[in-house]
Coordinates of C-alpha atoms and ligand atoms in Angstrom, one line a residue:
M1 CA -30.3 -19.4 61.8
A2 CA -26.8 -17.9 61.8
A3 CA -26.4 -19.2 58.2
V4 CA -29.6 -17.6 57.0
K5 CA -28.6 -14.3 58.6
Q6 CA -25.3 -14.6 56.9
I7 CA -27.0 -15.0 53.4
R8 CA -29.2 -12.1 54.1
E9 CA -26.2 -9.9 55.0
A10 CA -24.1 -11.0 52.1
G11 CA -27.1 -11.1 49.7
T12 CA -25.8 -14.4 48.2
A13 CA -25.8 -18.1 49.0
A14 CA -22.0 -18.2 48.3
A15 CA -21.5 -16.9 51.8
L16 CA -22.4 -20.3 53.2
A17 CA -20.2 -23.1 54.1
N18 CA -21.0 -26.4 52.3
H19 CA -22.5 -28.1 55.3
E20 CA -24.8 -25.1 55.9
T21 CA -26.1 -25.2 52.4
I22 CA -26.7 -28.9 52.7
D23 CA -28.4 -28.5 56.0
L24 CA -30.8 -25.8 54.6
A25 CA -31.6 -28.0 51.6
K26 CA -32.3 -30.9 53.8
R27 CA -34.7 -28.9 55.9
H28 CA -36.4 -26.8 53.3
L29 CA -35.7 -27.8 49.7
V30 CA -37.8 -30.2 47.7
Q31 CA -35.7 -31.6 44.8
P32 CA -37.0 -33.1 41.6
W33 CA -37.8 -36.8 41.3
P34 CA -37.4 -37.7 45.0
Y35 CA -38.3 -41.0 46.6
A36 CA -41.1 -40.7 49.2
G37 CA -38.7 -41.7 52.0
E38 CA -36.4 -38.8 51.2
I39 CA -38.7 -36.1 50.0
G40 CA -37.8 -32.7 51.4
A41 CA -35.0 -34.2 53.4
E42 CA -32.3 -35.0 50.9
A43 CA -28.8 -33.8 50.3
R44 CA -27.5 -34.0 46.7
S45 CA -24.0 -33.2 45.4
L46 CA -23.5 -29.6 45.8
I47 CA -22.2 -27.8 42.7
S48 CA -20.7 -24.4 43.3
G49 CA -19.2 -23.3 40.0
G50 CA -18.5 -24.0 36.3
E51 CA -16.2 -23.1 33.5
G52 CA -16.1 -24.5 30.0
I53 CA -16.7 -28.3 30.2
Y54 CA -15.9 -28.3 34.0
I55 CA -18.0 -27.8 37.1
T56 CA -16.7 -27.5 40.7
D57 CA -18.4 -29.4 43.5
G58 CA -19.0 -28.2 47.0
E59 CA -15.5 -29.5 48.1
G60 CA -13.8 -27.4 45.4
K61 CA -13.2 -30.5 43.3
R62 CA -13.2 -30.0 39.5
L63 CA -15.3 -32.4 37.5
I64 CA -15.9 -32.9 33.8
D65 CA -19.6 -32.1 33.3
G66 CA -20.5 -35.3 31.5
P67 CA -24.2 -34.6 31.0
A68 CA -23.8 -30.8 30.4
G69 CA -26.1 -30.2 33.2
M70 CA -29.2 -31.9 31.8
W71 CA -28.2 -32.1 28.1
C72 CA -28.3 -28.3 28.1
V73 CA -25.1 -26.4 28.7
N74 CA -24.2 -26.7 25.0
V75 CA -21.8 -23.8 24.7
G76 CA -20.2 -24.6 28.1
H77 CA -20.2 -22.9 31.5
R78 CA -19.3 -19.3 32.3
R79 CA -19.6 -17.8 28.8
E80 CA -19.2 -14.1 29.5
E81 CA -21.2 -13.2 26.3
L82 CA -24.3 -14.9 27.8
A83 CA -23.9 -13.3 31.2
R84 CA -23.5 -9.8 29.6
V85 CA -26.5 -10.1 27.3
M86 CA -28.6 -11.1 30.3
Y87 CA -27.5 -8.1 32.2
D88 CA -27.9 -5.7 29.2
Q89 CA -31.3 -7.0 28.3
A90 CA -32.5 -6.8 31.9
M91 CA -31.3 -3.2 32.0
Q92 CA -33.1 -2.4 28.7
L93 CA -36.3 -4.3 29.3
S94 CA -36.6 -7.0 31.9
Y95 CA -40.2 -8.1 31.2
N96 CA -43.2 -7.2 29.2
T97 CA -46.7 -8.8 29.1
P98 CA -47.0 -11.0 26.1
W99 CA -50.8 -10.8 26.4
Y100 CA -51.1 -7.4 24.6
T101 CA -47.5 -6.2 24.1
M102 CA -44.4 -7.7 22.5
N103 CA -40.6 -7.3 22.4
E104 CA -37.9 -7.2 19.8
P105 CA -35.7 -10.1 20.9
S106 CA -38.6 -12.6 20.6
A107 CA -39.5 -11.4 17.1
V108 CA -35.8 -11.6 15.9
L109 CA -35.3 -15.0 17.5
A110 CA -38.5 -16.4 16.0
E111 CA -37.2 -15.3 12.5
R112 CA -33.8 -16.9 13.1
I113 CA -35.2 -20.1 14.4
A114 CA -37.7 -20.3 11.5
A115 CA -34.8 -20.0 9.1
Y116 CA -33.3 -23.2 10.5
A117 CA -36.5 -25.2 10.8
P118 CA -37.4 -27.6 8.0
G119 CA -40.2 -27.3 5.4
D120 CA -42.8 -24.7 6.1
L121 CA -42.2 -24.5 9.9
N122 CA -41.8 -20.8 10.2
H123 CA -43.7 -19.6 13.3
V124 CA -42.4 -19.9 16.8
F125 CA -44.3 -19.9 20.1
F126 CA -42.0 -19.5 23.2
T127 CA -42.4 -21.2 26.5
T128 CA -40.5 -21.7 29.7
G129 CA -38.9 -25.0 29.0
G130 CA -39.5 -28.4 27.4
S131 CA -42.6 -29.7 29.2
T132 CA -44.4 -26.5 28.5
A133 CA -43.3 -26.7 24.8
V134 CA -44.7 -30.2 24.5
E135 CA -47.9 -29.1 26.4
S136 CA -48.3 -26.2 24.0
A137 CA -47.9 -28.4 21.0
L138 CA -50.5 -30.9 22.2
R139 CA -52.9 -28.2 23.2
F140 CA -52.4 -26.7 19.8
M141 CA -53.3 -30.0 18.2
Q142 CA -56.5 -30.2 20.3
F143 CA -57.4 -26.7 19.4
F144 CA -56.6 -27.2 15.7
N145 CA -58.9 -30.2 15.5
N146 CA -61.6 -28.6 17.5
A147 CA -61.6 -25.5 15.2
R148 CA -61.7 -27.8 12.2
G149 CA -64.8 -29.6 13.6
R150 CA -62.9 -32.8 14.3
S151 CA -63.3 -32.9 18.0
E152 CA -62.9 -36.7 18.0
K153 CA -59.4 -36.6 16.5
K154 CA -57.3 -36.0 19.5
L155 CA -55.6 -39.1 20.8
I156 CA -51.8 -38.9 21.0
L157 CA -49.4 -41.7 20.0
S158 CA -46.3 -42.0 22.2
R159 CA -43.7 -44.7 22.6
G160 CA -42.1 -46.8 25.3
G161 CA -38.8 -45.3 26.6
A162 CA -40.0 -41.7 25.8
Y163 CA -39.6 -38.7 28.1
H164 CA -41.6 -35.6 27.2
G165 CA -41.8 -33.7 30.5
S166 CA -43.3 -33.3 33.9
T167 CA -46.5 -31.3 33.4
Y168 CA -49.7 -33.4 33.5
L169 CA -50.2 -34.0 29.8
S170 CA -46.6 -34.2 28.8
A171 CA -45.9 -36.6 31.6
S172 CA -48.8 -38.8 30.5
L173 CA -46.8 -39.5 27.4
N174 CA -43.7 -40.8 29.2
G175 CA -42.8 -44.3 28.5
R176 CA -40.3 -45.3 31.2
P177 CA -42.1 -47.5 33.7
R178 CA -40.9 -45.9 36.9
D179 CA -42.0 -42.4 35.7
R180 CA -45.5 -43.6 35.7
D181 CA -45.7 -46.2 38.4
W182 CA -46.8 -43.9 41.2
M183 CA -48.1 -41.0 39.2
D184 CA -51.5 -40.3 37.6
G185 CA -51.8 -39.3 34.0
A186 CA -54.3 -38.5 31.2
D187 CA -54.2 -42.1 30.1
E188 CA -57.5 -41.9 28.2
L189 CA -55.8 -39.4 25.8
V190 CA -52.7 -41.5 25.0
V191 CA -52.0 -44.7 23.0
K192 CA -48.6 -46.3 23.7
L193 CA -46.4 -47.9 21.1
S194 CA -43.2 -49.9 21.5
S195 CA -39.9 -48.3 22.1
P196 CA -37.6 -48.3 19.0
D197 CA -34.8 -49.8 21.2
A198 CA -32.9 -52.1 18.8
F199 CA -30.6 -53.3 21.5
R200 CA -33.6 -55.0 23.2
R201 CA -35.2 -56.2 20.0
P202 CA -36.5 -59.8 19.9
K203 CA -33.6 -62.3 19.9
G204 CA -32.5 -63.4 16.4
M205 CA -34.3 -60.5 14.6
S206 CA -32.3 -58.2 12.4
V207 CA -32.5 -54.4 12.9
A208 CA -34.2 -54.0 9.6
A209 CA -36.9 -56.6 10.5
F210 CA -37.2 -54.8 13.9
A211 CA -37.9 -51.5 12.0
D212 CA -40.5 -53.3 9.9
M213 CA -42.1 -54.6 13.1
L214 CA -42.3 -51.1 14.6
V215 CA -43.8 -49.7 11.4
A216 CA -46.4 -52.5 11.2
E217 CA -47.3 -51.9 14.8
F218 CA -47.9 -48.2 14.0
E219 CA -50.0 -49.0 11.0
A220 CA -52.0 -51.6 12.9
T221 CA -52.6 -49.1 15.7
V222 CA -53.9 -46.5 13.3
L223 CA -56.3 -49.1 11.8
R224 CA -57.4 -50.4 15.2
V225 CA -57.9 -47.0 16.9
G226 CA -59.0 -45.2 13.7
A227 CA -57.2 -42.3 12.0
D228 CA -60.2 -40.1 12.7
K229 CA -59.5 -40.5 16.5
I230 CA -55.7 -39.8 16.4
G231 CA -54.5 -36.2 16.5
A232 CA -50.8 -36.5 16.8
F233 CA -47.7 -38.7 17.1
I234 CA -45.0 -37.4 19.3
G235 CA -41.4 -38.7 19.3
E236 CA -37.9 -37.7 20.2
P237 CA -35.7 -38.3 17.1
V238 CA -33.3 -39.9 19.5
Q239 CA -34.9 -41.0 22.8
A240 CA -32.6 -39.2 25.2
S241 CA -33.6 -40.0 28.8
G242 CA -34.7 -43.5 27.7
G243 CA -31.0 -44.3 27.1
V244 CA -30.0 -42.6 23.9
I245 CA -32.1 -44.9 21.7
L246 CA -31.3 -44.3 18.1
P247 CA -34.1 -44.9 15.5
P248 CA -33.5 -47.7 13.1
E249 CA -32.7 -46.5 9.6
N250 CA -35.6 -45.0 7.7
Y251 CA -38.0 -45.8 10.6
L252 CA -38.8 -42.1 11.3
R253 CA -39.4 -41.4 7.6
R254 CA -41.8 -44.3 7.3
I255 CA -43.7 -43.1 10.4
R256 CA -43.8 -39.6 9.0
K257 CA -45.4 -40.9 5.8
I258 CA -48.1 -42.8 7.7
C259 CA -48.8 -39.7 9.7
R260 CA -49.1 -37.5 6.6
D261 CA -51.4 -40.0 4.9
N262 CA -53.7 -40.1 7.9
E263 CA -53.6 -36.4 8.8
I264 CA -51.9 -37.2 12.1
L265 CA -49.7 -34.4 13.2
F266 CA -46.0 -35.4 13.6
I267 CA -44.5 -33.7 16.5
A268 CA -40.7 -34.0 16.8
D269 CA -39.6 -33.4 20.4
E270 CA -36.2 -31.9 19.8
V271 CA -35.8 -30.6 23.4
V272 CA -32.5 -32.5 23.6
T273 CA -31.5 -33.0 19.9
A274 CA -31.8 -29.3 18.8
F275 CA -29.2 -26.5 19.1
G276 CA -26.1 -28.5 18.4
R277 CA -26.3 -31.8 20.2
L278 CA -26.2 -33.6 16.9
G279 CA -24.2 -30.9 15.1
H280 CA -27.1 -28.9 13.7
V281 CA -29.7 -26.4 15.0
F282 CA -32.4 -29.0 14.3
A283 CA -31.8 -32.7 13.7
S284 CA -35.2 -33.6 12.1
Q285 CA -34.2 -32.8 8.6
D286 CA -30.5 -32.4 8.7
V287 CA -29.9 -35.7 10.4
F288 CA -33.0 -37.8 9.9
D289 CA -34.5 -36.4 6.7
I290 CA -38.0 -35.7 8.1
D291 CA -40.1 -32.6 8.1
P292 CA -42.4 -32.6 11.1
D293 CA -45.5 -30.5 11.5
I294 CA -44.3 -29.2 14.8
I295 CA -40.9 -29.2 16.5
T296 CA -40.5 -28.6 20.2
F297 CA -37.2 -27.3 21.7
A298 CA -35.8 -26.0 25.0
K299 CA -32.5 -26.7 26.9
G300 CA -29.8 -25.9 24.3
V301 CA -31.7 -22.9 22.9
T302 CA -30.1 -20.8 25.8
S303 CA -27.5 -23.4 26.8
G304 CA -29.4 -23.6 30.1
Y305 CA -28.5 -20.0 31.1
F306 CA -32.2 -19.0 31.1
P307 CA -35.3 -21.1 31.2
L308 CA -36.7 -21.0 27.6
G309 CA -38.4 -23.4 25.3
G310 CA -40.8 -23.3 22.4
M311 CA -42.4 -24.9 19.4
V312 CA -42.0 -24.2 15.7
I313 CA -45.2 -24.7 13.8
S314 CA -46.0 -25.3 10.2
E315 CA -47.3 -22.3 8.2
R316 CA -49.9 -24.7 6.6
L317 CA -51.5 -25.4 10.0
L318 CA -51.7 -21.7 10.9
E319 CA -53.0 -20.8 7.5
E320 CA -55.7 -23.4 7.8
L321 CA -56.8 -21.8 11.1
R322 CA -56.6 -18.3 9.7
R323 CA -58.8 -19.3 6.7
S324 CA -61.4 -20.9 9.0
N325 CA -61.8 -17.4 10.5
H326 CA -64.0 -18.9 13.2
P327 CA -65.5 -16.0 15.1
T328 CA -65.0 -17.4 18.6
A329 CA -62.3 -20.1 18.3
M330 CA -59.3 -19.0 20.4
Y331 CA -56.0 -20.9 21.1
A332 CA -56.5 -20.0 24.8
H333 CA -53.0 -20.8 25.8
G334 CA -50.1 -18.7 26.9
L335 CA -47.7 -18.3 29.8
T336 CA -46.7 -15.2 31.8
Y337 CA -43.2 -15.8 30.5
T338 CA -44.0 -16.5 26.9
S339 CA -41.5 -14.6 24.7
H340 CA -39.5 -13.5 27.7
P341 CA -37.2 -10.7 26.5
V342 CA -34.2 -11.8 28.6
G343 CA -34.5 -15.5 27.6
C344 CA -34.9 -14.6 23.9
A345 CA -31.9 -12.2 24.1
V346 CA -29.8 -15.0 25.6
A347 CA -30.9 -17.4 22.9
L348 CA -29.9 -14.9 20.2
T349 CA -26.3 -14.7 21.6
N350 CA -26.3 -18.4 22.2
L351 CA -27.2 -18.9 18.5
D352 CA -24.4 -16.6 17.5
L353 CA -21.9 -18.7 19.5
L354 CA -23.2 -21.9 17.9
E355 CA -23.0 -20.4 14.4
N356 CA -19.5 -18.9 15.0
G357 CA -17.7 -22.2 15.3
I358 CA -19.4 -24.4 18.0
L359 CA -21.7 -26.3 15.5
T360 CA -18.7 -27.0 13.3
H361 CA -16.6 -28.0 16.2
A362 CA -19.4 -30.4 17.4
Q363 CA -19.6 -32.0 13.9
N364 CA -15.8 -32.4 13.8
V365 CA -15.3 -33.9 17.3
A366 CA -18.4 -36.1 17.3
P367 CA -16.9 -39.1 15.4
Y368 CA -13.9 -39.1 17.8
F369 CA -16.3 -38.9 20.8
Q370 CA -18.3 -41.9 19.6
Q371 CA -15.2 -43.9 18.6
Q372 CA -13.5 -43.4 22.0
L373 CA -16.6 -44.3 24.0
K374 CA -17.1 -47.4 21.8
T375 CA -13.7 -48.7 23.1
L376 CA -15.4 -49.3 26.5
E377 CA -17.3 -52.3 24.9
D378 CA -14.2 -54.4 25.8
L379 CA -15.2 -54.2 29.4
P380 CA -17.3 -57.3 30.3
L381 CA -19.9 -55.2 32.3
V382 CA -20.7 -53.1 29.2
G383 CA -23.4 -54.5 26.9
E384 CA -23.4 -51.8 24.4
V385 CA -22.1 -48.3 23.8
R386 CA -24.3 -46.4 21.3
G387 CA -24.8 -42.8 20.4
I388 CA -24.8 -40.1 17.8
G389 CA -23.4 -36.6 17.6
L390 CA -22.4 -35.6 21.2
M391 CA -24.8 -37.9 23.0
A392 CA -24.0 -41.4 24.0
C393 CA -25.1 -44.2 26.4
V394 CA -23.0 -46.9 28.0
E395 CA -25.5 -49.7 28.8
C396 CA -24.3 -52.2 31.4
V397 CA -25.7 -55.8 31.5
A398 CA -25.2 -58.8 33.8
D399 CA -24.2 -60.9 30.8
R400 CA -24.2 -60.2 27.1
E401 CA -26.1 -63.3 26.1
S402 CA -29.2 -62.6 28.0
K403 CA -28.6 -58.8 28.1
N404 CA -30.2 -59.1 31.5
P405 CA -30.0 -55.8 33.4
L406 CA -32.0 -57.0 36.4
Q407 CA -29.4 -58.1 38.8
L408 CA -27.5 -55.0 38.2
D409 CA -30.4 -52.7 38.6
T410 CA -29.0 -52.4 42.1
N411 CA -28.0 -49.0 40.8
V412 CA -25.0 -49.9 38.7
G413 CA -25.2 -46.5 37.1
M414 CA -25.0 -44.8 40.5
R415 CA -22.1 -47.0 41.5
I416 CA -20.2 -45.9 38.4
D417 CA -21.1 -42.3 39.0
R418 CA -19.7 -42.5 42.5
H419 CA -16.3 -43.8 41.3
C420 CA -16.2 -41.3 38.4
H421 CA -17.0 -38.4 40.8
E422 CA -13.9 -39.4 42.8
L423 CA -11.9 -39.5 39.7
G424 CA -13.1 -36.2 38.3
L425 CA -16.2 -36.9 36.1
L426 CA -19.9 -36.3 36.6
V427 CA -21.9 -38.9 34.7
R428 CA -25.7 -39.2 34.4
P429 CA -26.6 -42.5 35.9
L430 CA -29.8 -44.0 34.6
I431 CA -30.5 -47.3 36.4
N432 CA -28.1 -49.7 34.5
M433 CA -26.9 -47.0 32.1
C434 CA -24.6 -44.0 32.0
V435 CA -25.5 -41.2 29.6
M436 CA -22.8 -38.8 28.3
S437 CA -23.6 -35.5 26.6
P438 CA -20.9 -33.1 27.5
P439 CA -20.8 -29.4 26.5
L440 CA -20.2 -29.2 22.7
V441 CA -16.9 -27.3 23.2
I442 CA -15.2 -30.5 24.5
T443 CA -11.8 -31.1 22.8
R444 CA -10.2 -34.4 21.8
D445 CA -7.9 -34.3 24.9
Q446 CA -10.8 -33.7 27.1
I447 CA -12.7 -36.6 25.5
D448 CA -9.6 -38.8 26.3
D449 CA -9.8 -37.7 29.9
M450 CA -13.5 -38.4 30.1
V451 CA -13.3 -41.8 28.5
G452 CA -10.2 -42.7 30.7
I453 CA -12.1 -41.8 33.9
L454 CA -15.2 -43.7 32.7
R455 CA -13.1 -46.8 32.0
E456 CA -11.5 -46.6 35.5
G457 CA -14.9 -46.0 37.1
I458 CA -16.5 -49.0 35.4
S459 CA -13.5 -51.2 36.2
R460 CA -13.7 -50.2 39.9
T461 CA -17.5 -50.9 39.8
M462 CA -16.8 -54.4 38.3
D463 CA -14.3 -55.1 41.2
D464 CA -16.9 -54.0 43.8
L465 CA -19.6 -56.2 42.2
R466 CA -17.2 -59.2 42.2
H467 CA -16.2 -58.6 45.8
E468 CA -19.8 -58.5 46.8
G469 CA -20.5 -61.7 44.9
V470 CA -23.3 -59.9 42.9
W471 CA -21.6 -60.5 39.5
Q472 CA -18.9 -62.8 38.1
G473 CA -18.2 -61.3 34.7
Ligands
LIG501 C1 -37.1 -34.9 25.0 C2 -37.6 -34.1 26.2 N1 -38.7 -33.4 26.1 C3 -39.2 -32.7 27.1 C4 -38.4 -32.5 28.3 C5 -38.9 -31.7 29.4 O1 -38.2 -30.5 29.4 P1 -38.2 -29.6 30.8 O2 -37.5 -30.4 31.8 O3 -37.4 -28.4 30.3 O4 -39.6 -29.2 31.1 C6 -37.2 -33.2 28.4 C7 -36.4 -33.1 29.6 O5 -35.4 -33.7 29.8 C8 -36.8 -34.0 27.3 O6 -35.6 -34.7 27.4

């Protein structure tokens, strides 16, 4: 109680000692993705500050922010420009109802985003984050087909390894088994396809043949289910949380064509890949040469300084709806915080920062980032290092022949993370993988530090596993 009184008096949580914060969290805070046995009673690493590519933990230890928060702090921590614009916009206009009023930052931001989007994607609907962006896109597809008198055409194709969010419909699309094992979903609305994970392709098959297999599966699914029943395909250009799964060459373009031929909307979920992660504002066209019908985005649009997401929609789709001029059909969808003026103002300044050097820097430094991480493949625990732009994954395997991750599922990623934390690096552990996606402002020297620590963290983990007799690599 003394601690709570202290916060009230100081008006800020910074007044607390670490153990007091941890104690409050354990007693009152429900954290995301908890196991049942720990729900509402869990202490996670306390982070108390950030600057550039670094964060500071509760003990005052400085760490490289390997995952840039959750793939989002693209311009780095503690950017004064972003803090100031937040303050200025809040003092100018902190909120307005988007139901029957509008604000300037959202209109200006929509225009700037539209200018970067491929093809005829020139209208933006703003949300509060990625899940709501995906939800908005899917509900738009449903509305679009209802309004066109095609109420049967609403199934959604999604892939193994995908992550699209935590709201009911977006979560129903998720393809990582543990995301769905204990949770319900709108399964009747979703048809699942294979993950494009070339590392785990059938033994002896070339990557090109694997791509053919994925495309053939897609075609067969459209035939089996019926194009008149399928409203949309949704895919991350690079599956992020699935372990940085890169699409085989030309695979996305081939899927795009099948979608176009069958009037299936192609939704590119660029929640991670947009706003600089791959060196461009959007990756769909600039990196993968595809022009989706809808692109969803979030995270990097404000570099995580304010919760904002959205979708960019094709003019053709909107024009079709406008022409139908249906007297009662309404896209009955919107959020209290749609087009939030503070979020949109932050995004405008964030975009200035990206345009004024950070995108170019990300493009320049990305090859070095990939090259240096690739050197970790000489460690026997590492099965593959893969990546693109400033996102990469170090996948650990029990042995390279069988690529068996099972024995090491005893949280090898967590083990590496623990060692790296001691050494000054936060990694994003994902079962047997470590995902790296640092702030885009990372320099070559900082990349050397990051890779050096990761090497030492993996080496220490290998020693532990050998000592415990779990692994003999
Ligand atoms: C590709 C993708 N889509 C959607 C989401 C959901 O975004 P949010 O957590 O902002 O709701 C995520 C989150 O990691 C994501 O990676």
